[in-house]
Amino acid sequence: MREAKIIENKKVLVTGGAGFIGSNLVDVLLEQGNEVVCLDNFATGKRENLQIAFQNEKFKLIEGDIRNFEDCNAAVQGCEYVLHQAALGSVPRSIADPMTTTDVNIGGFVKMLFAAKEAGVKRFVYAASSSTYGDHAALPKVEHIIGNALSPYAITKYVDELFAKNFSDIYGIETVGLRYFNVFGRRQDPNGAYAAVIPKFVSEFMAHNSPIINGDGSYSRDFTYIDNVILANQLAAITPTADFKERLKNYSEGIGKTYNHESTISEVFNVAFGERTTLKELVEILKGTLSKFDPEINDVKISYGPNRGGDIPHSLASIEKANKILGYQPKYDIESGLTEATNWYWKYLG
Ligand SMILES: NC(=O)c1ccc[n+]([C@@H]2O[C@H](COP(=O)([O-])OP(=O)(O)OC[C@H]3O[C@@H](n4cnc5c(N)ncnc54)[C@H](O)[C@@H]3O)[C@@H](O)[C@H]2O)c1
C-alpha cells in the first residue's frame, strides 16, 4: 500500500537514488507525477533498483559523485526539493575505512548542500542517523539529547547536522534532517560484509542456514519499515514554512526550550515506528513469516556469537516531535512491515 499523493508536480532531486531508500523514494515520487532526478555513483546502489524509473520519461539519471561539485550543480538545477540520501552507510565500513566515509558523508554533503543553496532550492531534506545518539543510554531517544559518537560514521552524520544548521543560519536555505532508525524493506541488499541484519537473516533463513545473532539476542532496535521513511521524507519536504514554525514554537515551549521565530527552518527529527524489538523476537517473527512460504524454515536453528564492538544495547525513538510538527504517523509496525518485506524477498530472491 502506498501513501496518498503528497509531493505533486514538482522537480525533486534524490541523491543516492539507486540505493535502498533512495530508489524507493524515486519510485513513489514518479508515481505521484513528479519530475525526478537521481544523482548516484553506484558505489553501493544498483541499476536494477531503477528498473521501474527508467521506464518513466520524467526520470533522469545523472551518474556522478557528490564529491564532485559540478555533478551536484548539474543535478540540482530547477529542483524545488532535494532528498539527500547519498552516503556510505554502515558503522563497520566506517571503522575499516574512515577516510572514504568522511570524504563522502561530510565532503560530499557540504558540496551537495552548497549546490542546493546556489540553485535556490526551497528545502533540503537529508538522511541523518540514529547513530548520533551514541553512548547516551536514555530511552526513548529525544532529538535534543545526544551522547558521544561511537564510530566515524556517527560523527559524519552529526557533522552533517551541524553544517545543515549553519548553512540555514548563514544562507537561509531550509534544512530538515531525518534521523532514521534501522530501516528495512524491499530492495535492501542482503549480500556483502556490510548487509543490515533483517535482509541478512531473511536470506540465511531462505537458504536454511542458521542466522547468527551477535550477543544473547537481548539487544533491541526500533526497526522502521521503508514506507514510514517515505512518508516522513514527503512530510518533511512539504510541510509549509509557517505551519512548521508555529508547531515548532509550541513543541519547543512544551519541552522548555525557546525557539527564535525569525530563524530559518533547520531541524532534525527521529524517523522510526516508536517501539523496540529484541533480536531474539525479530528472528522469531521472521521465522514465522518465512515458514508460510517454506515450512522447513521452522526447523532452522539460531546461532549466537559474540557481541559486536560499538553496538549499543538498545535503541528506541520518541517520534513525538515528528508527529507534532510534521504530522508523521507511521503506518507500519514491525509485524506488518516484515510481512511486506518478506513477501518481496520471497518473490524476488526466492
Ligand atoms: N538503512 C538504514 O537503516 C539507515 C539508517 C540511518 C541512516 N541511513 C542513511 O540513509 C541513506 C540511505 O541509506 P541506504 O540504506 O539506502 O543505503 P544504500 O547504500 O542502499 O544507498 C546509498 C546510495 O548512495 C550512493 N552513493 C554513495 N556514495 C556516493 C557518492 N560519492 N556519490 C553519489 N552517490 C553515492 C550509493 O551508490 C547508493 O545508491 C544514507 O545516507 C544512510 O547513511 C540509513
Short mmCIF file of N, CA and C in Angstrom, two decimals, residues 77-190:
data_model
loop_
_atom_site.label_atom_id
_atom_site.label_comp_id
_atom_site.label_asym_id
_atom_site.label_seq_id
_atom_site.Cartn_x
_atom_site.Cartn_y
_atom_site.Cartn_z
N GLN A 77 19.81 21.57 -10.70
CA GLN A 77 19.21 22.69 -11.44
C GLN A 77 17.69 22.54 -11.56
N GLY A 78 16.95 23.57 -11.18
CA GLY A 78 15.49 23.60 -11.35
C GLY A 78 14.73 22.79 -10.31
N CYS A 79 15.43 22.22 -9.33
CA CYS A 79 14.74 21.37 -8.33
C CYS A 79 14.21 22.22 -7.17
N GLU A 80 12.98 21.89 -6.76
CA GLU A 80 12.39 22.58 -5.62
C GLU A 80 12.85 21.96 -4.30
N TYR A 81 12.94 20.63 -4.33
CA TYR A 81 13.36 19.92 -3.12
C TYR A 81 14.54 19.01 -3.45
N VAL A 82 15.40 18.83 -2.45
CA VAL A 82 16.43 17.78 -2.52
C VAL A 82 16.15 16.81 -1.38
N LEU A 83 16.12 15.52 -1.71
CA LEU A 83 16.05 14.47 -0.69
C LEU A 83 17.42 13.78 -0.73
N HIS A 84 18.30 14.20 0.15
CA HIS A 84 19.70 13.77 0.07
C HIS A 84 19.91 12.46 0.84
N GLN A 85 20.08 11.37 0.07
CA GLN A 85 20.28 10.05 0.69
C GLN A 85 21.69 9.52 0.46
N ALA A 86 22.42 10.10 -0.49
CA ALA A 86 23.73 9.54 -0.86
C ALA A 86 24.70 9.62 0.32
N ALA A 87 25.29 8.50 0.63
CA ALA A 87 26.28 8.42 1.71
C ALA A 87 26.83 7.01 1.71
N LEU A 88 27.94 6.82 2.40
CA LEU A 88 28.39 5.46 2.66
C LEU A 88 27.86 5.08 4.04
N GLY A 89 26.93 4.14 4.05
CA GLY A 89 26.34 3.68 5.30
C GLY A 89 27.24 2.67 5.98
N SER A 90 26.81 2.20 7.12
CA SER A 90 27.46 1.11 7.88
C SER A 90 28.56 1.59 8.81
N VAL A 91 28.33 1.29 10.07
CA VAL A 91 29.33 1.58 11.12
C VAL A 91 30.62 0.78 10.87
N PRO A 92 30.54 -0.56 10.65
CA PRO A 92 31.79 -1.31 10.43
C PRO A 92 32.58 -0.80 9.22
N ARG A 93 31.91 -0.39 8.13
CA ARG A 93 32.63 0.14 6.97
C ARG A 93 33.43 1.38 7.37
N SER A 94 32.81 2.22 8.19
CA SER A 94 33.48 3.47 8.57
C SER A 94 34.66 3.21 9.50
N ILE A 95 34.60 2.10 10.24
CA ILE A 95 35.73 1.75 11.12
C ILE A 95 36.87 1.18 10.25
N ALA A 96 36.51 0.41 9.22
CA ALA A 96 37.52 -0.16 8.32
C ALA A 96 38.16 0.92 7.44
N ASP A 97 37.37 1.92 7.02
CA ASP A 97 37.89 2.95 6.10
C ASP A 97 37.26 4.31 6.45
N PRO A 98 37.75 4.91 7.53
CA PRO A 98 37.14 6.19 7.95
C PRO A 98 37.36 7.32 6.95
N MET A 99 38.42 7.23 6.14
CA MET A 99 38.72 8.36 5.24
C MET A 99 37.67 8.48 4.13
N THR A 100 37.34 7.35 3.49
CA THR A 100 36.36 7.44 2.39
C THR A 100 34.99 7.81 2.94
N THR A 101 34.62 7.21 4.08
CA THR A 101 33.32 7.55 4.67
C THR A 101 33.25 9.06 4.96
N THR A 102 34.34 9.61 5.47
CA THR A 102 34.36 11.04 5.79
C THR A 102 34.29 11.89 4.52
N ASP A 103 35.06 11.51 3.50
CA ASP A 103 35.03 12.26 2.24
C ASP A 103 33.62 12.34 1.67
N VAL A 104 32.96 11.18 1.66
CA VAL A 104 31.63 11.13 1.03
C VAL A 104 30.59 11.77 1.94
N ASN A 105 30.59 11.34 3.21
CA ASN A 105 29.48 11.73 4.08
C ASN A 105 29.57 13.17 4.58
N ILE A 106 30.79 13.72 4.65
CA ILE A 106 30.90 15.13 5.04
C ILE A 106 31.25 15.98 3.82
N GLY A 107 32.34 15.65 3.13
CA GLY A 107 32.74 16.45 1.96
C GLY A 107 31.64 16.50 0.92
N GLY A 108 31.09 15.34 0.59
CA GLY A 108 30.01 15.26 -0.41
C GLY A 108 28.76 15.98 0.08
N PHE A 109 28.47 15.85 1.35
CA PHE A 109 27.29 16.51 1.92
C PHE A 109 27.38 18.02 1.76
N VAL A 110 28.55 18.58 2.10
CA VAL A 110 28.71 20.04 2.02
C VAL A 110 28.61 20.51 0.58
N LYS A 111 29.18 19.75 -0.34
CA LYS A 111 29.09 20.15 -1.76
C LYS A 111 27.64 20.13 -2.24
N MET A 112 26.93 19.09 -1.84
CA MET A 112 25.53 18.99 -2.27
C MET A 112 24.68 20.11 -1.65
N LEU A 113 24.94 20.39 -0.39
CA LEU A 113 24.17 21.44 0.30
C LEU A 113 24.48 22.81 -0.30
N PHE A 114 25.75 23.04 -0.62
CA PHE A 114 26.12 24.34 -1.20
C PHE A 114 25.52 24.48 -2.60
N ALA A 115 25.57 23.40 -3.38
CA ALA A 115 24.97 23.44 -4.73
C ALA A 115 23.47 23.72 -4.63
N ALA A 116 22.82 23.13 -3.64
CA ALA A 116 21.38 23.34 -3.45
C ALA A 116 21.09 24.79 -3.11
N LYS A 117 21.90 25.34 -2.24
CA LYS A 117 21.74 26.75 -1.85
C LYS A 117 21.97 27.67 -3.06
N GLU A 118 23.01 27.39 -3.84
CA GLU A 118 23.31 28.21 -5.02
C GLU A 118 22.17 28.15 -6.04
N ALA A 119 21.52 26.97 -6.14
CA ALA A 119 20.45 26.79 -7.13
C ALA A 119 19.10 27.28 -6.61
N GLY A 120 19.04 27.78 -5.39
CA GLY A 120 17.78 28.33 -4.86
C GLY A 120 16.78 27.27 -4.44
N VAL A 121 17.26 26.09 -4.05
CA VAL A 121 16.37 25.02 -3.59
C VAL A 121 15.59 25.48 -2.36
N LYS A 122 14.29 25.14 -2.33
CA LYS A 122 13.45 25.60 -1.23
C LYS A 122 13.80 24.88 0.07
N ARG A 123 13.86 23.56 -0.01
CA ARG A 123 14.14 22.81 1.23
C ARG A 123 15.04 21.60 0.94
N PHE A 124 16.02 21.43 1.79
CA PHE A 124 16.99 20.34 1.66
C PHE A 124 16.72 19.35 2.78
N VAL A 125 16.15 18.21 2.41
CA VAL A 125 15.83 17.17 3.40
C VAL A 125 16.92 16.12 3.30
N TYR A 126 17.51 15.73 4.41
CA TYR A 126 18.65 14.81 4.32
C TYR A 126 18.55 13.66 5.31
N ALA A 127 19.20 12.56 4.93
CA ALA A 127 19.23 11.37 5.78
C ALA A 127 20.25 11.57 6.88
N ALA A 128 19.77 11.74 8.09
CA ALA A 128 20.64 11.75 9.27
C ALA A 128 20.57 10.34 9.87
N SER A 129 20.99 10.17 11.10
CA SER A 129 21.06 8.79 11.62
C SER A 129 20.87 8.70 13.13
N SER A 130 20.25 7.61 13.55
CA SER A 130 20.09 7.35 14.99
C SER A 130 21.44 7.11 15.66
N SER A 131 22.49 6.85 14.85
CA SER A 131 23.82 6.63 15.44
C SER A 131 24.31 7.89 16.17
N THR A 132 23.72 9.03 15.85
CA THR A 132 24.08 10.29 16.50
C THR A 132 23.82 10.24 18.02
N TYR A 133 22.93 9.37 18.46
CA TYR A 133 22.68 9.27 19.92
C TYR A 133 23.84 8.65 20.67
N GLY A 134 24.71 7.95 19.93
CA GLY A 134 25.95 7.42 20.51
C GLY A 134 25.75 6.67 21.81
N ASP A 135 26.55 7.05 22.82
CA ASP A 135 26.54 6.27 24.06
C ASP A 135 25.53 6.78 25.08
N HIS A 136 24.64 7.70 24.68
CA HIS A 136 23.64 8.17 25.65
C HIS A 136 22.62 7.06 25.90
N ALA A 137 22.46 6.69 27.17
CA ALA A 137 21.67 5.48 27.47
C ALA A 137 20.17 5.73 27.55
N ALA A 138 19.73 6.99 27.68
CA ALA A 138 18.31 7.25 27.93
C ALA A 138 17.42 6.72 26.80
N LEU A 139 16.28 6.18 27.19
CA LEU A 139 15.27 5.73 26.23
C LEU A 139 13.94 6.33 26.62
N PRO A 140 13.08 6.74 25.69
CA PRO A 140 13.35 6.79 24.26
C PRO A 140 14.27 7.96 23.93
N LYS A 141 14.87 7.91 22.74
CA LYS A 141 15.76 8.97 22.30
C LYS A 141 14.94 10.19 21.89
N VAL A 142 15.30 11.34 22.45
CA VAL A 142 14.66 12.60 22.03
C VAL A 142 15.73 13.46 21.36
N GLU A 143 15.32 14.22 20.36
CA GLU A 143 16.25 14.83 19.42
C GLU A 143 17.31 15.72 20.08
N HIS A 144 16.97 16.41 21.16
CA HIS A 144 17.92 17.38 21.70
C HIS A 144 18.87 16.79 22.76
N ILE A 145 18.78 15.47 22.99
CA ILE A 145 19.71 14.87 23.96
C ILE A 145 20.53 13.77 23.27
N ILE A 146 21.81 14.06 23.04
CA ILE A 146 22.65 13.07 22.37
C ILE A 146 23.88 12.78 23.22
N GLY A 147 24.54 11.66 22.93
CA GLY A 147 25.74 11.28 23.67
C GLY A 147 26.99 11.45 22.82
N ASN A 148 28.04 10.71 23.18
CA ASN A 148 29.28 10.74 22.40
C ASN A 148 29.19 9.74 21.26
N ALA A 149 29.69 10.16 20.11
CA ALA A 149 29.64 9.28 18.93
C ALA A 149 30.52 8.06 19.15
N LEU A 150 30.07 6.91 18.62
CA LEU A 150 30.81 5.66 18.83
C LEU A 150 31.52 5.17 17.57
N SER A 151 31.41 5.91 16.47
CA SER A 151 32.07 5.46 15.23
C SER A 151 32.30 6.65 14.32
N PRO A 152 33.24 6.50 13.35
CA PRO A 152 33.41 7.56 12.35
C PRO A 152 32.10 7.86 11.62
N TYR A 153 31.34 6.82 11.30
CA TYR A 153 30.06 7.04 10.60
C TYR A 153 29.15 7.97 11.41
N ALA A 154 29.04 7.70 12.71
CA ALA A 154 28.17 8.52 13.56
C ALA A 154 28.65 9.97 13.59
N ILE A 155 29.96 10.14 13.62
CA ILE A 155 30.50 11.52 13.60
C ILE A 155 30.10 12.22 12.31
N THR A 156 30.25 11.52 11.18
CA THR A 156 29.93 12.18 9.89
C THR A 156 28.48 12.63 9.87
N LYS A 157 27.60 11.80 10.38
CA LYS A 157 26.17 12.14 10.32
C LYS A 157 25.85 13.32 11.26
N TYR A 158 26.56 13.39 12.38
CA TYR A 158 26.32 14.52 13.28
C TYR A 158 26.91 15.81 12.71
N VAL A 159 28.09 15.69 12.10
CA VAL A 159 28.70 16.88 11.47
C VAL A 159 27.77 17.42 10.37
N ASP A 160 27.12 16.53 9.64
CA ASP A 160 26.15 16.97 8.62
C ASP A 160 25.06 17.84 9.25
N GLU A 161 24.59 17.41 10.40
CA GLU A 161 23.55 18.20 11.08
C GLU A 161 24.07 19.59 11.42
N LEU A 162 25.34 19.66 11.85
CA LEU A 162 25.92 20.96 12.21
C LEU A 162 26.04 21.85 10.98
N PHE A 163 26.49 21.26 9.85
CA PHE A 163 26.58 22.04 8.62
C PHE A 163 25.20 22.51 8.15
N ALA A 164 24.23 21.63 8.25
CA ALA A 164 22.88 21.99 7.80
C ALA A 164 22.36 23.19 8.60
N LYS A 165 22.55 23.15 9.89
CA LYS A 165 22.09 24.24 10.77
C LYS A 165 22.85 25.52 10.41
N ASN A 166 24.16 25.40 10.24
CA ASN A 166 24.97 26.58 9.93
C ASN A 166 24.60 27.17 8.56
N PHE A 167 24.38 26.32 7.56
CA PHE A 167 24.01 26.83 6.23
C PHE A 167 22.63 27.50 6.27
N SER A 168 21.74 26.97 7.09
CA SER A 168 20.43 27.62 7.24
C SER A 168 20.62 29.00 7.84
N ASP A 169 21.46 29.08 8.87
CA ASP A 169 21.69 30.36 9.55
C ASP A 169 22.34 31.38 8.62
N ILE A 170 23.36 30.96 7.88
CA ILE A 170 24.12 31.97 7.12
C ILE A 170 23.59 32.21 5.72
N TYR A 171 22.96 31.18 5.11
CA TYR A 171 22.47 31.36 3.73
C TYR A 171 20.95 31.35 3.62
N GLY A 172 20.27 30.91 4.66
CA GLY A 172 18.81 30.95 4.63
C GLY A 172 18.13 29.75 3.99
N ILE A 173 18.88 28.73 3.56
CA ILE A 173 18.22 27.55 2.98
C ILE A 173 17.56 26.72 4.09
N GLU A 174 16.34 26.25 3.84
CA GLU A 174 15.66 25.41 4.84
C GLU A 174 16.23 24.00 4.81
N THR A 175 16.54 23.47 5.98
CA THR A 175 17.10 22.11 6.04
C THR A 175 16.35 21.27 7.08
N VAL A 176 16.07 20.03 6.72
CA VAL A 176 15.41 19.11 7.65
C VAL A 176 16.16 17.79 7.64
N GLY A 177 16.69 17.41 8.79
CA GLY A 177 17.42 16.14 8.91
C GLY A 177 16.50 15.07 9.49
N LEU A 178 16.55 13.89 8.90
CA LEU A 178 15.71 12.79 9.38
C LEU A 178 16.63 11.70 9.94
N ARG A 179 16.57 11.55 11.25
CA ARG A 179 17.41 10.52 11.90
C ARG A 179 16.71 9.18 11.78
N TYR A 180 17.09 8.43 10.75
CA TYR A 180 16.48 7.12 10.52
C TYR A 180 16.95 6.12 11.57
N PHE A 181 16.00 5.28 12.00
CA PHE A 181 16.31 4.17 12.92
C PHE A 181 16.15 2.85 12.15
N ASN A 182 17.23 2.10 12.00
CA ASN A 182 17.20 0.74 11.40
C ASN A 182 16.08 0.52 10.39
N VAL A 183 16.28 1.07 9.22
CA VAL A 183 15.25 0.97 8.16
C VAL A 183 15.34 -0.41 7.49
N PHE A 184 14.18 -0.96 7.13
CA PHE A 184 14.18 -2.24 6.40
C PHE A 184 13.05 -2.24 5.37
N GLY A 185 13.16 -3.16 4.40
CA GLY A 185 12.09 -3.30 3.42
C GLY A 185 12.63 -3.70 2.05
N ARG A 186 11.72 -3.68 1.06
CA ARG A 186 12.08 -4.12 -0.30
C ARG A 186 13.36 -3.43 -0.80
N ARG A 187 14.15 -4.19 -1.49
CA ARG A 187 15.41 -3.76 -2.14
C ARG A 187 16.59 -3.58 -1.18
N GLN A 188 16.41 -3.77 0.10
CA GLN A 188 17.59 -3.66 0.96
C GLN A 188 18.48 -4.88 0.71
N ASP A 189 19.74 -4.61 0.47
CA ASP A 189 20.66 -5.64 -0.02
C ASP A 189 21.00 -6.67 1.06
N PRO A 190 20.74 -7.98 0.79
CA PRO A 190 21.08 -8.99 1.79
C PRO A 190 22.54 -9.43 1.72
#
